[in-house]
Amino acid sequence: MAELVYQSPWRALTQRGAGTGIVATPIERRGIATVMARKGRFAELIARVQADYGVAPADAPKCFGGERASFIGIGPGKWLAVSQRPETGFVAVLAAQLDGLASVVEQSDGLAMLHLSGPALPAVLEKGFQIDCAGLGANGAAVTSVHHVGATIWATGDGGVAIAVARSLVGGLLHWLEASAAVHGLAVTPERG
């Protein structure tokens, strides 16, 4: 039987222009899940996440980062949970820990994530996103679109942003990024660990 081989959704991401106005870094092989609070169990859910992950996500469009995972608010009582490092079994463990408190849906193979940073970041983001990304602040998050591609974007606390899109739509995101960032210089760095 043939073995499946992992292929990065970012394998077509290449340097454009001269300089490092934008630095793009793939975020790969993370455990990713949508977590949706069950009716009447919100407070218990937050307490469990705090006990197990050291972070108390509020019901707000913000990124709540812990040592093991980040919880990004994407809607009322709803978060995108992302492991901080490549981690096999993250979603299964999360689902078991939150059993009865939340619905947990595996997204690890369906979403692709990219970290962007650099001095030209605000200028490049405003060329494609349908929101004022400067308004994200230090830890804000939004579910929006970029160049007609549905995306979740959040501030990473290091002056950059992370973007998650459906893996099948990476080509559309790359088209926008390469065209928008080329004038400033698009540099690509290895996977973010």
Short mmCIF file of C-alpha atoms in Angstrom, two decimals:
data_model
loop_
_atom_site.label_atom_id
_atom_site.label_comp_id
_atom_site.label_asym_id
_atom_site.label_seq_id
_atom_site.Cartn_x
_atom_site.Cartn_y
_atom_site.Cartn_z
CA MET A 1 0.00 0.00 0.00
CA ALA A 2 1.28 3.47 -0.86
CA GLU A 3 2.12 5.78 2.01
CA LEU A 4 0.78 9.30 2.11
CA VAL A 5 3.46 11.96 2.03
CA TYR A 6 2.95 15.34 3.66
CA GLN A 7 3.09 18.25 1.23
CA SER A 8 3.23 21.77 2.55
CA PRO A 9 0.38 23.97 1.36
CA TRP A 10 3.03 26.72 1.14
CA ARG A 11 5.38 24.90 -1.24
CA ALA A 12 4.65 27.53 -3.94
CA LEU A 13 5.50 30.43 -1.59
CA THR A 14 8.62 32.13 -2.95
CA GLN A 15 10.54 35.34 -2.54
CA ARG A 16 9.30 38.28 -4.60
CA GLY A 17 10.97 41.61 -5.26
CA ALA A 18 14.01 42.86 -3.38
CA GLY A 19 14.19 43.42 0.35
CA THR A 20 12.31 42.22 3.40
CA GLY A 21 9.33 44.55 3.66
CA ILE A 22 7.26 41.44 4.37
CA VAL A 23 8.56 38.25 5.93
CA ALA A 24 6.34 35.21 5.40
CA THR A 25 6.81 32.15 7.59
CA PRO A 26 4.69 29.01 7.23
CA ILE A 27 3.11 27.64 10.42
CA GLU A 28 2.84 23.93 9.77
CA ARG A 29 1.80 20.63 11.33
CA ARG A 30 -0.12 22.24 14.18
CA GLY A 31 -3.13 20.74 15.86
CA ILE A 32 -6.09 22.97 14.98
CA ALA A 33 -9.69 22.67 16.15
CA THR A 34 -12.85 24.71 16.29
CA VAL A 35 -14.16 24.76 19.86
CA MET A 36 -17.83 25.69 20.41
CA ALA A 37 -19.18 26.09 23.94
CA ARG A 38 -22.23 23.99 24.78
CA LYS A 39 -25.32 25.82 25.98
CA GLY A 40 -25.11 26.65 29.69
CA ARG A 41 -21.54 25.30 30.03
CA PHE A 42 -19.53 28.43 29.15
CA ALA A 43 -18.12 29.12 32.63
CA GLU A 44 -17.16 25.46 33.12
CA LEU A 45 -15.50 25.40 29.71
CA ILE A 46 -13.38 28.47 30.47
CA ALA A 47 -12.36 27.02 33.85
CA ARG A 48 -11.35 23.71 32.22
CA VAL A 49 -9.32 25.44 29.48
CA GLN A 50 -7.59 27.55 32.12
CA ALA A 51 -6.80 24.49 34.24
CA ASP A 52 -5.53 22.41 31.30
CA TYR A 53 -3.90 25.08 29.11
CA GLY A 54 -3.14 27.98 31.45
CA VAL A 55 -5.20 30.48 29.49
CA ALA A 56 -8.74 31.76 30.02
CA PRO A 57 -10.26 32.66 26.65
CA ALA A 58 -12.96 35.31 26.89
CA ASP A 59 -15.94 35.59 24.60
CA ALA A 60 -14.17 38.20 22.43
CA PRO A 61 -12.37 38.50 19.08
CA LYS A 62 -8.90 38.19 20.57
CA CYS A 63 -6.03 35.72 20.66
CA PHE A 64 -5.53 34.18 24.08
CA GLY A 65 -2.12 32.53 23.99
CA GLY A 66 -0.93 29.95 26.47
CA GLU A 67 2.24 27.90 26.69
CA ARG A 68 0.72 24.86 24.94
CA ALA A 69 -2.06 26.39 22.83
CA SER A 70 -3.70 29.57 21.68
CA PHE A 71 -7.45 30.11 21.61
CA ILE A 72 -8.55 32.66 19.01
CA GLY A 73 -12.05 34.09 19.44
CA ILE A 74 -13.91 33.65 16.14
CA GLY A 75 -17.52 34.10 17.23
CA PRO A 76 -19.82 34.03 20.26
CA GLY A 77 -18.71 31.07 22.39
CA LYS A 78 -16.44 29.88 19.58
CA TRP A 79 -12.63 29.68 19.27
CA LEU A 80 -9.99 28.34 16.96
CA ALA A 81 -7.64 26.31 19.17
CA VAL A 82 -4.10 26.00 17.81
CA SER A 83 -1.24 24.04 19.36
CA GLN A 84 1.88 26.16 19.85
CA ARG A 85 4.17 23.50 18.39
CA PRO A 86 3.73 20.59 16.01
CA GLU A 87 1.81 18.13 18.12
CA THR A 88 0.26 14.81 17.14
CA GLY A 89 -2.99 14.05 18.92
CA PHE A 90 -3.65 17.63 20.11
CA VAL A 91 -7.26 17.68 18.91
CA ALA A 92 -8.12 14.24 20.34
CA VAL A 93 -6.73 15.24 23.75
CA LEU A 94 -8.55 18.60 23.60
CA ALA A 95 -11.83 16.90 22.70
CA ALA A 96 -11.49 14.45 25.60
CA GLN A 97 -10.67 17.26 28.04
CA LEU A 98 -13.66 19.34 26.92
CA ASP A 99 -16.11 16.43 26.59
CA GLY A 100 -19.59 17.61 27.55
CA LEU A 101 -18.48 21.25 27.75
CA ALA A 102 -17.84 22.01 24.08
CA SER A 103 -18.06 20.60 20.60
CA VAL A 104 -14.56 20.17 19.20
CA VAL A 105 -14.10 19.86 15.44
CA GLU A 106 -10.79 18.80 13.86
CA GLN A 107 -9.41 21.42 11.43
CA SER A 108 -5.71 20.44 11.30
CA ASP A 109 -5.73 19.16 7.73
CA GLY A 110 -8.29 21.65 6.45
CA LEU A 111 -6.60 24.91 7.40
CA ALA A 112 -3.25 26.36 6.39
CA MET A 113 -1.56 29.05 8.52
CA LEU A 114 1.00 31.68 7.64
CA HIS A 115 2.79 34.24 9.83
CA LEU A 116 3.49 37.65 8.29
CA SER A 117 5.68 40.39 9.70
CA GLY A 118 7.86 43.25 8.53
CA PRO A 119 7.86 47.03 8.19
CA ALA A 120 5.48 47.00 5.19
CA LEU A 121 2.89 44.80 6.92
CA PRO A 122 0.18 47.49 7.35
CA ALA A 123 0.52 48.63 3.73
CA VAL A 124 0.29 45.07 2.39
CA LEU A 125 -2.64 44.03 4.61
CA GLU A 126 -4.72 47.03 3.57
CA LYS A 127 -4.39 45.95 -0.08
CA GLY A 128 -6.43 42.80 0.47
CA PHE A 129 -8.23 42.59 3.80
CA GLN A 130 -11.77 43.92 4.10
CA ILE A 131 -11.09 45.35 7.57
CA ASP A 132 -8.67 47.79 9.18
CA CYS A 133 -6.02 45.33 10.34
CA ALA A 134 -4.23 48.08 12.29
CA GLY A 135 -7.28 47.98 14.59
CA LEU A 136 -6.39 44.45 15.72
CA GLY A 137 -3.99 45.88 18.31
CA ALA A 138 -1.70 43.59 20.28
CA ASN A 139 -3.94 40.50 20.42
CA GLY A 140 -7.03 41.17 18.29
CA ALA A 141 -8.57 38.69 15.89
CA ALA A 142 -11.11 38.78 13.07
CA VAL A 143 -12.90 36.44 10.72
CA THR A 144 -12.97 38.26 7.39
CA SER A 145 -11.79 37.88 3.82
CA VAL A 146 -8.64 38.71 1.90
CA HIS A 147 -8.77 39.00 -1.87
CA HIS A 148 -12.16 37.19 -1.81
CA VAL A 149 -10.75 34.30 0.26
CA GLY A 150 -12.30 33.61 3.67
CA ALA A 151 -9.66 34.07 6.36
CA THR A 152 -9.09 34.30 10.09
CA ILE A 153 -6.40 36.80 11.08
CA TRP A 154 -4.96 37.49 14.51
CA ALA A 155 -2.17 39.58 16.00
CA THR A 156 0.65 37.40 17.29
CA GLY A 157 2.10 39.79 19.86
CA ASP A 158 5.42 40.14 18.02
CA GLY A 159 4.33 42.88 15.62
CA GLY A 160 3.09 40.32 13.11
CA VAL A 161 -0.10 38.51 12.27
CA ALA A 162 -1.10 34.92 11.63
CA ILE A 163 -3.56 34.10 8.88
CA ALA A 164 -5.54 30.87 8.57
CA VAL A 165 -7.30 29.96 5.33
CA ALA A 166 -8.81 26.81 3.93
CA ARG A 167 -5.97 24.70 2.59
CA SER A 168 -7.70 24.47 -0.80
CA LEU A 169 -7.67 28.29 -1.08
CA VAL A 170 -3.96 28.85 -0.39
CA GLY A 171 -3.37 29.62 -4.08
CA GLY A 172 -5.72 32.62 -3.91
CA LEU A 173 -4.02 33.93 -0.78
CA LEU A 174 -0.59 33.51 -2.36
CA HIS A 175 -1.69 35.37 -5.48
CA TRP A 176 -2.75 38.35 -3.34
CA LEU A 177 0.35 38.20 -1.11
CA GLU A 178 2.87 37.95 -3.92
CA ALA A 179 1.25 40.77 -5.92
CA SER A 180 0.78 43.04 -2.89
CA ALA A 181 4.15 42.48 -1.24
CA ALA A 182 6.48 42.38 -4.27
CA VAL A 183 6.98 46.14 -4.33
CA HIS A 184 8.17 46.03 -0.69
CA GLY A 185 10.07 42.77 -1.02
CA LEU A 186 8.66 39.43 0.12
CA ALA A 187 11.09 37.21 2.02
CA VAL A 188 10.28 33.65 3.03
CA THR A 189 11.71 32.05 6.16
CA PRO A 190 11.56 28.42 7.32
CA GLU A 191 8.66 26.98 9.25
CA ARG A 192 7.77 28.76 12.47
CA GLY A 193 8.56 26.36 15.33
#
